[in-house]
mmCIF file of C-alpha atoms in Angstrom:
data_model
loop_
_atom_site.group_PDB
_atom_site.id
_atom_site.type_symbol
_atom_site.label_atom_id
_atom_site.label_comp_id
_atom_site.label_asym_id
_atom_site.label_seq_id
_atom_site.Cartn_x
_atom_site.Cartn_y
_atom_site.Cartn_z
ATOM 1 C CA ASP A 300 0.693 21.733 -1.603
ATOM 2 C CA GLY A 301 2.203 18.802 0.256
ATOM 3 C CA GLY A 302 -0.307 17.378 2.989
ATOM 4 C CA ILE A 303 -2.650 14.763 4.367
ATOM 5 C CA THR A 304 -6.063 14.374 3.271
ATOM 6 C CA GLN A 305 -8.833 12.238 4.928
ATOM 7 C CA SER A 306 -12.422 11.563 3.288
ATOM 8 C CA PRO A 307 -15.072 12.056 4.022
ATOM 9 C CA LYS A 308 -15.002 14.517 6.642
ATOM 10 C CA TYR A 309 -18.325 13.269 7.991
ATOM 11 C CA LEU A 310 -19.315 9.645 7.818
ATOM 12 C CA PHE A 311 -22.625 8.034 8.842
ATOM 13 C CA ARG A 312 -23.240 4.107 8.988
ATOM 14 C CA LYS A 313 -25.668 1.594 10.199
ATOM 15 C CA GLU A 314 -24.590 -0.733 12.966
ATOM 16 C CA GLY A 315 -23.172 -3.853 11.704
ATOM 17 C CA GLN A 316 -21.758 -2.757 8.634
ATOM 18 C CA ASN A 317 -17.953 -2.083 7.907
ATOM 19 C CA VAL A 318 -16.812 1.193 6.743
ATOM 20 C CA THR A 319 -13.349 2.182 5.324
ATOM 21 C CA LEU A 320 -11.769 5.549 6.057
ATOM 22 C CA SER A 321 -9.420 7.118 3.546
ATOM 23 C CA CYS A 322 -6.010 8.499 4.351
ATOM 24 C CA GLU A 323 -3.345 9.673 1.742
ATOM 25 C CA GLN A 324 -0.384 11.847 1.980
ATOM 26 C CA ASN A 325 1.880 13.350 -0.538
ATOM 27 C CA LEU A 326 4.842 14.090 1.837
ATOM 28 C CA ASN A 327 6.718 11.238 0.926
ATOM 29 C CA HIS A 328 6.694 10.033 4.671
ATOM 30 C CA ASP A 329 7.482 6.309 5.404
ATOM 31 C CA ALA A 330 5.475 6.242 8.674
ATOM 32 C CA MET A 331 1.510 6.615 8.843
ATOM 33 C CA TYR A 332 -0.658 6.503 11.906
ATOM 34 C CA TRP A 333 -4.331 6.075 12.966
ATOM 35 C CA TYR A 334 -5.748 7.693 16.099
ATOM 36 C CA ARG A 335 -9.111 7.729 17.727
ATOM 37 C CA GLN A 336 -10.191 10.764 19.943
ATOM 38 C CA ASP A 337 -13.199 10.488 22.232
ATOM 39 C CA PRO A 338 -14.544 13.394 24.163
ATOM 40 C CA GLY A 339 -12.469 13.811 27.610
ATOM 41 C CA GLN A 340 -9.762 11.502 26.472
ATOM 42 C CA GLY A 341 -6.265 11.946 24.746
ATOM 43 C CA LEU A 342 -5.739 10.604 21.005
ATOM 44 C CA ARG A 343 -5.109 6.872 21.218
ATOM 45 C CA LEU A 344 -3.118 4.892 18.682
ATOM 46 C CA ILE A 345 -5.060 2.478 16.705
ATOM 47 C CA TYR A 346 -2.533 1.186 14.059
ATOM 48 C CA TYR A 347 0.671 2.369 12.634
ATOM 49 C CA SER A 348 3.019 1.491 9.649
ATOM 50 C CA GLN A 349 6.647 2.319 9.419
ATOM 51 C CA ILE A 350 6.996 0.977 6.007
ATOM 52 C CA VAL A 351 4.784 -0.336 2.791
ATOM 53 C CA ASN A 352 3.351 -3.633 3.265
ATOM 54 C CA ASP A 353 3.979 -3.496 7.183
ATOM 55 C CA PHE A 354 1.969 -2.296 10.006
ATOM 56 C CA GLN A 355 1.703 -2.860 13.700
ATOM 57 C CA LYS A 356 -1.010 -2.774 16.328
ATOM 58 C CA GLY A 357 -1.394 0.120 18.566
ATOM 59 C CA ASP A 358 -3.136 0.480 22.011
ATOM 60 C CA ILE A 359 -6.575 -0.074 20.840
ATOM 61 C CA ALA A 360 -6.399 -2.371 17.670
ATOM 62 C CA GLU A 361 -9.527 -4.487 18.119
ATOM 63 C CA GLY A 362 -12.227 -4.232 15.892
ATOM 64 C CA TYR A 363 -10.221 -2.413 13.260
ATOM 65 C CA SER A 364 -7.832 -3.250 10.208
ATOM 66 C CA VAL A 365 -5.550 -1.541 7.995
ATOM 67 C CA SER A 366 -3.731 -1.942 4.842
ATOM 68 C CA ARG A 367 -0.499 -0.305 3.457
ATOM 69 C CA GLU A 368 -0.067 -1.331 -0.089
ATOM 70 C CA LYS A 369 1.211 2.095 -1.385
ATOM 71 C CA LYS A 370 3.662 4.574 0.540
ATOM 72 C CA GLU A 371 1.077 7.321 0.234
ATOM 73 C CA SER A 372 -2.043 5.404 1.507
ATOM 74 C CA PHE A 373 -3.198 4.094 4.639
ATOM 75 C CA PRO A 374 -6.854 3.281 4.880
ATOM 76 C CA LEU A 375 -8.566 2.169 7.954
ATOM 77 C CA THR A 376 -11.444 -0.069 8.109
ATOM 78 C CA VAL A 377 -13.701 -0.068 11.013
ATOM 79 C CA THR A 378 -15.459 -3.437 11.349
ATOM 80 C CA SER A 379 -18.623 -4.609 12.847
ATOM 81 C CA ALA A 380 -16.522 -6.034 15.654
ATOM 82 C CA GLN A 381 -15.642 -2.685 17.098
ATOM 83 C CA LYS A 382 -18.131 -2.297 20.010
ATOM 84 C CA ASN A 383 -18.274 1.532 20.220
ATOM 85 C CA PRO A 384 -17.064 2.919 16.756
ATOM 86 C CA THR A 385 -18.599 6.443 16.994
ATOM 87 C CA ALA A 386 -15.526 8.866 17.423
ATOM 88 C CA PHE A 387 -13.300 11.215 15.462
ATOM 89 C CA TYR A 388 -10.470 9.359 13.667
ATOM 90 C CA LEU A 389 -7.370 11.358 12.804
ATOM 91 C CA CYS A 390 -4.534 10.050 10.294
ATOM 92 C CA ALA A 391 -0.977 11.324 10.547
ATOM 93 C CA SER A 392 2.447 10.701 9.181
ATOM 94 C CA SER A 393 6.088 11.324 9.665
ATOM 95 C CA ASP A 394 9.306 11.267 8.165
ATOM 96 C CA GLN A 395 11.810 8.591 9.363
ATOM 97 C CA GLY A 396 14.638 11.255 9.097
ATOM 98 C CA GLY A 397 17.080 8.894 10.892
ATOM 99 C CA GLY A 398 16.763 10.733 14.190
ATOM 100 C CA PRO A 399 15.442 9.653 17.525
ATOM 101 C CA TYR A 400 12.233 11.786 17.181
ATOM 102 C CA ASN A 401 10.107 12.775 14.014
ATOM 103 C CA GLU A 402 7.347 15.312 13.976
ATOM 104 C CA GLN A 403 3.897 13.958 13.141
ATOM 105 C CA PHE A 404 1.618 15.627 10.708
ATOM 106 C CA PHE A 405 -2.033 15.410 10.949
ATOM 107 C CA GLY A 406 -4.895 15.416 8.486
ATOM 108 C CA PRO A 407 -8.182 17.181 8.975
ATOM 109 C CA GLY A 408 -10.028 13.934 10.582
ATOM 110 C CA THR A 409 -13.210 12.031 9.947
ATOM 111 C CA ARG A 410 -16.122 11.992 12.118
ATOM 112 C CA LEU A 411 -17.702 8.661 12.122
ATOM 113 C CA THR A 412 -21.378 8.283 13.537
ATOM 114 C CA VAL A 413 -22.934 4.738 13.688
ATOM 115 C CA LEU A 414 -26.596 4.788 14.168
ATOM 116 C CA LYS B 128 3.072 3.420 30.590
ATOM 117 C CA ASN B 129 3.664 7.336 30.236
ATOM 118 C CA GLU B 130 0.804 9.279 31.936
ATOM 119 C CA VAL B 131 0.515 12.699 30.595
ATOM 120 C CA GLU B 132 -1.452 15.299 32.492
ATOM 121 C CA GLN B 133 -2.354 18.765 31.345
ATOM 122 C CA SER B 134 -3.766 21.689 33.320
ATOM 123 C CA PRO B 135 -5.880 23.434 33.569
ATOM 124 C CA GLN B 136 -8.518 21.614 31.626
ATOM 125 C CA ASN B 137 -10.312 24.605 30.598
ATOM 126 C CA LEU B 138 -9.221 28.315 30.430
ATOM 127 C CA THR B 139 -11.028 31.459 29.735
ATOM 128 C CA ALA B 140 -9.018 34.592 29.246
ATOM 129 C CA GLN B 141 -9.668 38.013 28.041
ATOM 130 C CA GLU B 142 -7.882 39.403 24.972
ATOM 131 C CA GLY B 143 -4.259 40.504 25.558
ATOM 132 C CA GLU B 144 -3.747 38.294 28.625
ATOM 133 C CA PHE B 145 -0.590 36.225 29.086
ATOM 134 C CA ILE B 146 -1.488 32.434 29.081
ATOM 135 C CA THR B 147 0.259 29.364 30.486
ATOM 136 C CA ILE B 148 -0.904 25.769 29.861
ATOM 137 C CA ASN B 149 1.059 23.044 31.600
ATOM 138 C CA CYS B 150 2.001 19.409 30.888
ATOM 139 C CA SER B 151 3.513 16.920 33.088
ATOM 140 C CA TYR B 152 4.543 13.209 32.319
ATOM 141 C CA SER B 153 5.723 10.286 34.323
ATOM 142 C CA VAL B 154 8.419 8.529 32.220
ATOM 143 C CA GLY B 155 11.476 9.821 30.730
ATOM 144 C CA ILE B 156 10.919 11.014 27.006
ATOM 145 C CA SER B 157 12.941 11.596 23.840
ATOM 146 C CA ALA B 158 10.724 14.475 22.711
ATOM 147 C CA LEU B 159 7.466 16.524 23.744
ATOM 148 C CA HIS B 160 4.938 17.870 21.206
ATOM 149 C CA TRP B 161 2.454 20.665 21.627
ATOM 150 C CA LEU B 162 -0.392 20.408 19.113
ATOM 151 C CA GLN B 163 -3.220 23.000 18.306
ATOM 152 C CA GLN B 164 -6.605 21.634 17.515
ATOM 153 C CA HIS B 165 -9.515 23.995 16.318
ATOM 154 C CA PRO B 166 -13.160 23.649 16.467
ATOM 155 C CA GLY B 167 -13.159 21.791 12.987
ATOM 156 C CA GLY B 168 -11.065 19.024 14.455
ATOM 157 C CA GLY B 169 -7.838 19.267 12.526
ATOM 158 C CA ILE B 170 -4.531 19.372 14.364
ATOM 159 C CA VAL B 171 -1.583 21.595 13.685
ATOM 160 C CA SER B 172 1.925 21.049 15.217
ATOM 161 C CA LEU B 173 2.916 23.798 17.134
ATOM 162 C CA PHE B 174 6.351 22.554 18.801
ATOM 163 C CA MET B 175 8.484 19.663 19.009
ATOM 164 C CA LEU B 176 11.187 20.058 21.601
ATOM 165 C CA SER B 177 13.666 17.781 23.796
ATOM 166 C CA SER B 178 15.188 20.485 25.863
ATOM 167 C CA GLY B 179 15.241 24.133 26.706
ATOM 168 C CA LYS B 180 12.867 26.618 25.027
ATOM 169 C CA LYS B 181 11.523 27.433 21.702
ATOM 170 C CA LYS B 182 9.699 30.538 20.333
ATOM 171 C CA HIS B 183 7.431 31.038 17.329
ATOM 172 C CA GLY B 184 5.649 34.531 17.145
ATOM 173 C CA ARG B 185 3.507 34.879 20.403
ATOM 174 C CA LEU B 186 4.028 31.210 21.449
ATOM 175 C CA ILE B 187 6.671 30.094 23.773
ATOM 176 C CA ALA B 188 7.245 26.379 24.646
ATOM 177 C CA THR B 189 9.514 25.346 27.570
ATOM 178 C CA ILE B 190 10.569 22.111 28.991
ATOM 179 C CA ASN B 191 12.282 20.752 32.046
ATOM 180 C CA ILE B 192 13.511 17.289 31.454
ATOM 181 C CA GLN B 193 14.561 16.840 35.143
ATOM 182 C CA GLU B 194 11.215 17.916 36.531
ATOM 183 C CA LYS B 195 9.332 15.999 33.637
ATOM 184 C CA HIS B 196 7.272 19.135 33.091
ATOM 185 C CA SER B 197 6.314 21.493 29.933
ATOM 186 C CA SER B 198 4.722 24.787 29.507
ATOM 187 C CA LEU B 199 3.204 26.556 26.696
ATOM 188 C CA HIS B 200 2.787 30.269 27.083
ATOM 189 C CA ILE B 201 0.951 32.516 24.972
ATOM 190 C CA THR B 202 1.598 36.322 24.935
ATOM 191 C CA ALA B 203 -0.898 39.017 24.076
ATOM 192 C CA SER B 204 -3.656 36.551 23.511
ATOM 193 C CA HIS B 205 -6.182 36.948 20.871
ATOM 194 C CA PRO B 206 -9.619 35.336 19.869
ATOM 195 C CA ARG B 207 -8.045 33.628 17.150
ATOM 196 C CA ASP B 208 -6.020 31.627 19.780
ATOM 197 C CA SER B 209 -9.191 29.900 21.010
ATOM 198 C CA ALA B 210 -8.519 26.363 20.396
ATOM 199 C CA VAL B 211 -7.699 22.987 22.245
ATOM 200 C CA TYR B 212 -4.088 22.527 23.008
ATOM 201 C CA ILE B 213 -2.693 19.130 23.303
ATOM 202 C CA CYS B 214 0.517 18.151 24.849
ATOM 203 C CA ALA B 215 2.013 14.604 23.633
ATOM 204 C CA VAL B 216 5.129 13.004 24.544
ATOM 205 C CA GLN B 217 7.242 10.306 22.724
ATOM 206 C CA TRP B 218 9.147 7.918 24.464
ATOM 207 C CA GLY B 219 10.202 3.983 24.437
ATOM 208 C CA ASN B 220 11.789 2.413 21.476
ATOM 209 C CA THR B 221 9.576 1.915 18.745
ATOM 210 C CA GLY B 222 11.940 1.566 15.887
ATOM 211 C CA THR B 223 11.574 4.314 13.153
ATOM 212 C CA ALA B 224 8.128 5.225 13.929
ATOM 213 C CA SER B 225 7.321 7.936 16.542
ATOM 214 C CA LYS B 226 4.535 6.707 18.886
ATOM 215 C CA LEU B 227 3.041 9.396 20.937
ATOM 216 C CA THR B 228 1.055 9.447 24.251
ATOM 217 C CA PHE B 229 -1.441 12.273 24.469
ATOM 218 C CA GLY B 230 -2.707 14.542 27.328
ATOM 219 C CA THR B 231 -6.432 15.241 27.169
ATOM 220 C CA GLY B 232 -6.062 18.733 26.105
ATOM 221 C CA THR B 233 -6.602 22.197 27.499
ATOM 222 C CA ARG B 234 -9.712 24.099 26.034
ATOM 223 C CA LEU B 235 -8.699 27.832 25.641
ATOM 224 C CA GLN B 236 -11.261 30.565 24.868
ATOM 225 C CA VAL B 237 -10.054 34.091 24.707
ATOM 226 C CA THR B 238 -12.965 36.642 24.667
ATOM 227 C CA LEU B 239 -12.799 40.492 23.529
#
């Protein structure tokens, strides 16, 4: 089945540690995205990538880093510089399609708790 | 910046009721998405529309571009419809990626 997988579903880390969240897609999509969701707020874009070896900062990139070495993978590292890392993280992907708008497909999310 | 507002924030309905969730935005868009998020957190895309109306089963989505407003309707609601419904708009020139601005969501609970 085609889709997006994120692992793990729940992640606990001590304050000051870097942590990497996994996102893999087998939809052959060019674009991938990372969002953060906090209670009472809409999803906010952290980083996005339109093509392999290229990525752009979103609205809240500070304290995060990404890589896009393979088309199907877009891991997100939450660094110790991120002041409030506890949140629900969602990965998404979309096909370029050549049109003005493209539907995004979302993964199941990873809930990160920093103790 | 595009402001996206949803109403109501919370909604409780009895099984069988007709439900409407509203979404307004401030800047012209190229497309609007309705998403469903279940308690486990995963998000499913329900509709993507840029004009008019779309229907899928008991779900209907409409958009009025001139008024910058969209509605999501659920007919004959059922407890399994209980979820958070999120409106997201696509706007601006972002090359080939589709950047979205999200509303805060409407939490729907349907009771027996």
